[in-house]
Tab-separated table of C-alpha atoms in Angstrom:
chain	number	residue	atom	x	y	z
K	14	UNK	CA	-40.396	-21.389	119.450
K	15	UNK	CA	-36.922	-23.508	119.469
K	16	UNK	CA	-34.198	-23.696	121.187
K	17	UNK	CA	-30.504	-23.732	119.694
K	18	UNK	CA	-27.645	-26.138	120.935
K	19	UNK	CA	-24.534	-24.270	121.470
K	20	UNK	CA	-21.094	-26.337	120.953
K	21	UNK	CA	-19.030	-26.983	122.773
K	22	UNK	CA	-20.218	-26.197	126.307
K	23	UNK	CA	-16.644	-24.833	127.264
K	24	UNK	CA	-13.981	-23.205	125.437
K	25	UNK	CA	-10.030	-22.073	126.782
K	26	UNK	CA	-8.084	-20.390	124.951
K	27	UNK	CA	-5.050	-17.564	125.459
K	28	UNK	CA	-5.240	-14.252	124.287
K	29	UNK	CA	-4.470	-13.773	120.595
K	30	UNK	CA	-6.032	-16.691	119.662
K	31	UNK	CA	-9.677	-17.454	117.406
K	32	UNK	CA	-12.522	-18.643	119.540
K	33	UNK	CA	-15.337	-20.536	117.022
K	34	UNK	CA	-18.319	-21.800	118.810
K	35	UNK	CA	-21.301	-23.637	117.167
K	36	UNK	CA	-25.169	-23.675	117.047
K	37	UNK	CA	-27.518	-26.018	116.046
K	38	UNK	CA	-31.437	-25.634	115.254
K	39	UNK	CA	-34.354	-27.729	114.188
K	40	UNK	CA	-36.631	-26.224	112.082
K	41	UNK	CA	-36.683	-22.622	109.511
K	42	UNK	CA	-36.224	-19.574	110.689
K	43	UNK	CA	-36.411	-15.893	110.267
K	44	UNK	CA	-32.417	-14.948	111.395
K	45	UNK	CA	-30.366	-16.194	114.465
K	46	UNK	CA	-28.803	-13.943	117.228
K	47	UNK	CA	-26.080	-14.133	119.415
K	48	UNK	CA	-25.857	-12.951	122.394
K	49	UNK	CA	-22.757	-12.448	125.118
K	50	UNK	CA	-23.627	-12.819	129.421
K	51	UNK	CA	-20.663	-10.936	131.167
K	52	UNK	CA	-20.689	-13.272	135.008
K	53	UNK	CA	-23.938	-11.881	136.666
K	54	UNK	CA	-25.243	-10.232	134.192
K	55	UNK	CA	-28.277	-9.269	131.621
K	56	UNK	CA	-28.208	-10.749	128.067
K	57	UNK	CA	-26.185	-7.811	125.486
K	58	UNK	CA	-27.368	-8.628	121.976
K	59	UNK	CA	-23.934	-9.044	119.948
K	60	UNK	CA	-25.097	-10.369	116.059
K	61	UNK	CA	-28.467	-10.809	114.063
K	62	UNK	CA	-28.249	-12.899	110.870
K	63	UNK	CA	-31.178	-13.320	108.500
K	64	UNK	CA	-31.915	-16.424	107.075
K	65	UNK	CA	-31.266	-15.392	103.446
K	66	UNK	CA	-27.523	-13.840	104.524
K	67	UNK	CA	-24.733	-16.714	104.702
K	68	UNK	CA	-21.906	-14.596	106.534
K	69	UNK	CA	-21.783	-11.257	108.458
K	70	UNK	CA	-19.193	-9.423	110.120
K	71	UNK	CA	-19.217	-7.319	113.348
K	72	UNK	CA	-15.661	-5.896	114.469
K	73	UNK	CA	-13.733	-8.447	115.463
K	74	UNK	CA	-17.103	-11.391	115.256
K	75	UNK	CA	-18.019	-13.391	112.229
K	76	UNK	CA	-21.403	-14.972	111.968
K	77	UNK	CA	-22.135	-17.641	109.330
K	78	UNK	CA	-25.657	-19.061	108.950
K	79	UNK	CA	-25.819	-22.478	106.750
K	80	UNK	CA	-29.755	-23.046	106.653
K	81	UNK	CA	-29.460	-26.668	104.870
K	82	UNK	CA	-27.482	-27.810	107.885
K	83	UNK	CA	-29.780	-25.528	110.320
K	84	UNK	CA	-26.335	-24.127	111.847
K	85	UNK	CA	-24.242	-21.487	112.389
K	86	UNK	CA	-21.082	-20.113	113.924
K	87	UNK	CA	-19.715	-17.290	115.451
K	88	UNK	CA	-15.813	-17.016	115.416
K	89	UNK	CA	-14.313	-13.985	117.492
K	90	UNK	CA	-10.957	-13.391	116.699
K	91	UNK	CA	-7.784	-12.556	118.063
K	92	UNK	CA	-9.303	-12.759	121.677
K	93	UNK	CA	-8.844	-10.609	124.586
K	94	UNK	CA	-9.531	-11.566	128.053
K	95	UNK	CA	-12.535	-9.260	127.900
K	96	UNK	CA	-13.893	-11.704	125.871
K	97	UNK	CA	-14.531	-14.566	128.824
K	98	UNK	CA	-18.247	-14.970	128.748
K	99	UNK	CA	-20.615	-17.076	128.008
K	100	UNK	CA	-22.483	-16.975	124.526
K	101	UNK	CA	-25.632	-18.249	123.525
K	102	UNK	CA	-27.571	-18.155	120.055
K	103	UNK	CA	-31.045	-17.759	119.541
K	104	UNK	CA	-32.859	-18.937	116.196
K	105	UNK	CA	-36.128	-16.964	115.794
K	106	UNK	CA	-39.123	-17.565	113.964
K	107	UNK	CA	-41.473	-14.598	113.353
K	108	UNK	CA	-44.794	-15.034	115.849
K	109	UNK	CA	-42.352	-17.041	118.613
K	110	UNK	CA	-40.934	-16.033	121.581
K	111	UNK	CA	-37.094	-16.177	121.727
K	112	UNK	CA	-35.932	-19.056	123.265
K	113	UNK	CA	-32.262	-19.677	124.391
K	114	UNK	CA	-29.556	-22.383	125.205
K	115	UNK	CA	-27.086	-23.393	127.510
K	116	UNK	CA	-24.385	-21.557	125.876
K	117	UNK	CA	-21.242	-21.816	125.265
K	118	UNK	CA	-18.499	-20.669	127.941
K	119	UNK	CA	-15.285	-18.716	127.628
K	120	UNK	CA	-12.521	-18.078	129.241
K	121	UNK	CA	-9.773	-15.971	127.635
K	122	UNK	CA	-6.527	-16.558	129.344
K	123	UNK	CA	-3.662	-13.813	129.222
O	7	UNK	CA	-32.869	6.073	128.463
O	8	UNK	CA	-32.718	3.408	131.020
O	9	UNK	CA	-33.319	0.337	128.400
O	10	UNK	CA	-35.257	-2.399	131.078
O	11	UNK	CA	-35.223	-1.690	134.674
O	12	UNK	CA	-36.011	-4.958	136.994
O	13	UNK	CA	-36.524	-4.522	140.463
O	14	UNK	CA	-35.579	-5.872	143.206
O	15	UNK	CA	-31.863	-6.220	142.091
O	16	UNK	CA	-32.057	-9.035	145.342
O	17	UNK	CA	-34.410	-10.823	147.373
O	18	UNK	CA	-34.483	-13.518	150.024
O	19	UNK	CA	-38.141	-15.058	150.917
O	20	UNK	CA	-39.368	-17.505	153.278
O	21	UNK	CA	-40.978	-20.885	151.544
O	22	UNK	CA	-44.955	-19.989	150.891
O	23	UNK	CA	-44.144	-16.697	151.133
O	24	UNK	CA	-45.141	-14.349	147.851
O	25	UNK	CA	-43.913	-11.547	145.794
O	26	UNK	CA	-43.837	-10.125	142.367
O	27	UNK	CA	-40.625	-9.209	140.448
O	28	UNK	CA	-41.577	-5.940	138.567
O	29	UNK	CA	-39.877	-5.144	135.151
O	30	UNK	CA	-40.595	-1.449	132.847
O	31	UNK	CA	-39.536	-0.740	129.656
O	32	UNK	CA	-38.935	2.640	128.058
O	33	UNK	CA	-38.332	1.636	124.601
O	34	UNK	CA	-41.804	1.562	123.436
O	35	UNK	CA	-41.106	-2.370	123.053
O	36	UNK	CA	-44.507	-4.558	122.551
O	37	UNK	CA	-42.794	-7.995	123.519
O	38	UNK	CA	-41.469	-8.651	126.637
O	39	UNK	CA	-40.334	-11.758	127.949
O	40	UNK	CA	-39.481	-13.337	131.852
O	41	UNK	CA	-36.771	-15.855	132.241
O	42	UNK	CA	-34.694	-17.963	135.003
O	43	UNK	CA	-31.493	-18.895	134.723
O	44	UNK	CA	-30.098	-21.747	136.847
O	45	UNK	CA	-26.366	-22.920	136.716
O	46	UNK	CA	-25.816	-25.431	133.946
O	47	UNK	CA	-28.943	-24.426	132.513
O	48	UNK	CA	-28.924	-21.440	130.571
O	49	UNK	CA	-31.954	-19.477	130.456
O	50	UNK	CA	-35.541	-21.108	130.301
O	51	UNK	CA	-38.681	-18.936	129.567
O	52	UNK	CA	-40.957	-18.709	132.162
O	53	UNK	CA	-44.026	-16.969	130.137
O	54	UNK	CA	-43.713	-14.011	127.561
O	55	UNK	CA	-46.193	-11.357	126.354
O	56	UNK	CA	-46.237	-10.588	122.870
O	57	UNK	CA	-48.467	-7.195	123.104
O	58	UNK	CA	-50.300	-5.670	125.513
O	59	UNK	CA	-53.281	-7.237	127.273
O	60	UNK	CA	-51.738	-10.492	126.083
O	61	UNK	CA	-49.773	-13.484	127.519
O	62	UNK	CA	-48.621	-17.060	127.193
O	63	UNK	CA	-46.491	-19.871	128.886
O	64	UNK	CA	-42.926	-20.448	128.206
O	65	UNK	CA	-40.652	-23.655	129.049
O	66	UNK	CA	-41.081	-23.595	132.877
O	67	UNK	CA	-44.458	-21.488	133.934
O	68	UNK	CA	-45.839	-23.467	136.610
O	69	UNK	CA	-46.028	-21.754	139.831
O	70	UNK	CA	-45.644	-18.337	138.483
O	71	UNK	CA	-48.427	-15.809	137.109
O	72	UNK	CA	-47.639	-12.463	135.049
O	73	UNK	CA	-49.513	-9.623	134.376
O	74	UNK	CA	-48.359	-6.935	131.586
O	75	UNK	CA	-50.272	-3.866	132.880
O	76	UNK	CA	-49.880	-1.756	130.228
O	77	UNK	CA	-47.041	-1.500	127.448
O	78	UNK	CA	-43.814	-0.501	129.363
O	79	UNK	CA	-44.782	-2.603	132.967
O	80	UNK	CA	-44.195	-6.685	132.644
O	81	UNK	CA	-44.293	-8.279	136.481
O	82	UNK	CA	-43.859	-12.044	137.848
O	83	UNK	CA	-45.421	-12.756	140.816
O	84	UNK	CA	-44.398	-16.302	142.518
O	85	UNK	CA	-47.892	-17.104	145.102
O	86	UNK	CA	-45.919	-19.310	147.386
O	87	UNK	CA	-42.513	-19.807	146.558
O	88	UNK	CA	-40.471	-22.940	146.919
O	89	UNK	CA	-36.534	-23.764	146.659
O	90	UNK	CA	-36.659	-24.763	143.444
O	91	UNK	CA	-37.392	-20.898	142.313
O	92	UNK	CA	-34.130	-19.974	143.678
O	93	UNK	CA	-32.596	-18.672	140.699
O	94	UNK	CA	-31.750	-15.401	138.820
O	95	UNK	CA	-34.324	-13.631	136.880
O	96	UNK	CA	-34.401	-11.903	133.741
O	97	UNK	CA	-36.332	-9.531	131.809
O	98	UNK	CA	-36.171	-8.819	128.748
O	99	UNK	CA	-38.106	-7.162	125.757
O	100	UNK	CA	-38.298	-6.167	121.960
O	101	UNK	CA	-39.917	-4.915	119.331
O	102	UNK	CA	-41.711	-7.312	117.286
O	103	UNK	CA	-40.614	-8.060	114.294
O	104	UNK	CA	-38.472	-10.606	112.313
O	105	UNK	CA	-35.278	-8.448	112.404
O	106	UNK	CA	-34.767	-6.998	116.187
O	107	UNK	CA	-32.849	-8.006	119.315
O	108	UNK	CA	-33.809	-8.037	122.784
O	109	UNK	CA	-32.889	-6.044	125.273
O	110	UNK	CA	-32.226	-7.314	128.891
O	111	UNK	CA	-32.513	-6.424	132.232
O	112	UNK	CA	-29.858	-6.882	134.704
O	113	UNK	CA	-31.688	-9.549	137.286
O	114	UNK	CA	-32.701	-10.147	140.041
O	115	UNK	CA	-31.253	-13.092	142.257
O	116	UNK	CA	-34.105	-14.678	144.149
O	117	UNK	CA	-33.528	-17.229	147.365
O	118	UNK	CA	-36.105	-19.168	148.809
O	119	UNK	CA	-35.105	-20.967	152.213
């Protein structure tokens, strides 16, 4: 199992605006998931990329998946205040158990 | 379909005192997972169970046991707990496979005094 770093730990930003936040791995995987944590709350699964896909969109999320750099990125756009959460990415390898980050933390500001 | 039910939703315990956390899927999931989350920390797995009648240690297992009594049930039992298992607690659980999400419960805050 491994662990992804999300960057940066904290992001502000007002309403309207693009939030990008990063994550970094170590070794090959099978696809990388991001996840959202409303305050308080259970893990909601948001994105699952496979590790032969480079970019995938979901609404108003983009996911891109560079495997020679072992990253990826998740840019929501034009942001709403629903948004404010904290994200975290999980980079799976089939036969591991999922293993998550700190995450990254928004806040959405109207 | 209820998705993963945790109970309690809170609990307050005494140091050495013990309990188990219970968790049940209804998803016909054969992985399920237990994790604590502490602020600044994200979330660290305590031990997982990747099909019935089997589990193993995660990132932080000591002075926790789990049993996964049968496909949908996943519990965490703390012997004697301490302070520094005041956290929240998650559940979660999936269906094995290179291509599927987990699914979360919604926690249960634990305080030891």
């Amino acid at each position: 199992s491994q662990q992804g770093e999300e960057d940066p730990q904290a992001l502000s930003i007002q309403e309207g605006e693009n939030a990008t936040m990063n994550c970094s791995y170590k070794t090959s995987i099978n696809n990388l998931q991001w996840y959202r944590q409303n305050s308080g709350r259970g893990l909601v699964h948001l994105i699952l990329i496979r590790s032969n896909e480079r970019e995938k969109h979901s609404g108003r999320l983009r996911v891109t998946l560079d495997t020679s750099k072992k990253s990826s990125s998740l840019l929501i756009t034009a942001s709403r205040a629903a948004d404010t959460a904290s994200y975290f990415c999980a980079p799976y390898q089939a036969g591991t158990a999922l293993i998550f980050g700190k995450g990254t933390t928004l806040s959405v500001s109207s | 379909n209820a998705g993963v039910t945790q109970t309690p939703k809170f609990q307050v315990l005494k140091t050495g005192q013990s309990m188990t956390l219970q968790c049940a899927q209804d998803m016909n999931h054969n992985s399920m997972y237990w994790y604590r989350q502490d602020p600044g920390m994200g979330l660290r797995l305590i031990y997982y169970s990747a099909s019935e009648g089997t589990t193993d240690k995660g990132e932080v297992p000591n002075g926790y046991n789990v049993s996964r009594l049968n496909k949908r049930e996943f519990s965490l039992r703390l012997e004697s707990a301490a302070p520094s298992q005041t956290s929240v607690y998650f559940c979660a659980s999936r269906l094995t496979g290179r291509g599927t999400e987990a699914f979360f419960g919604q926690g249960t805050r634990l305080t030891v005094v």
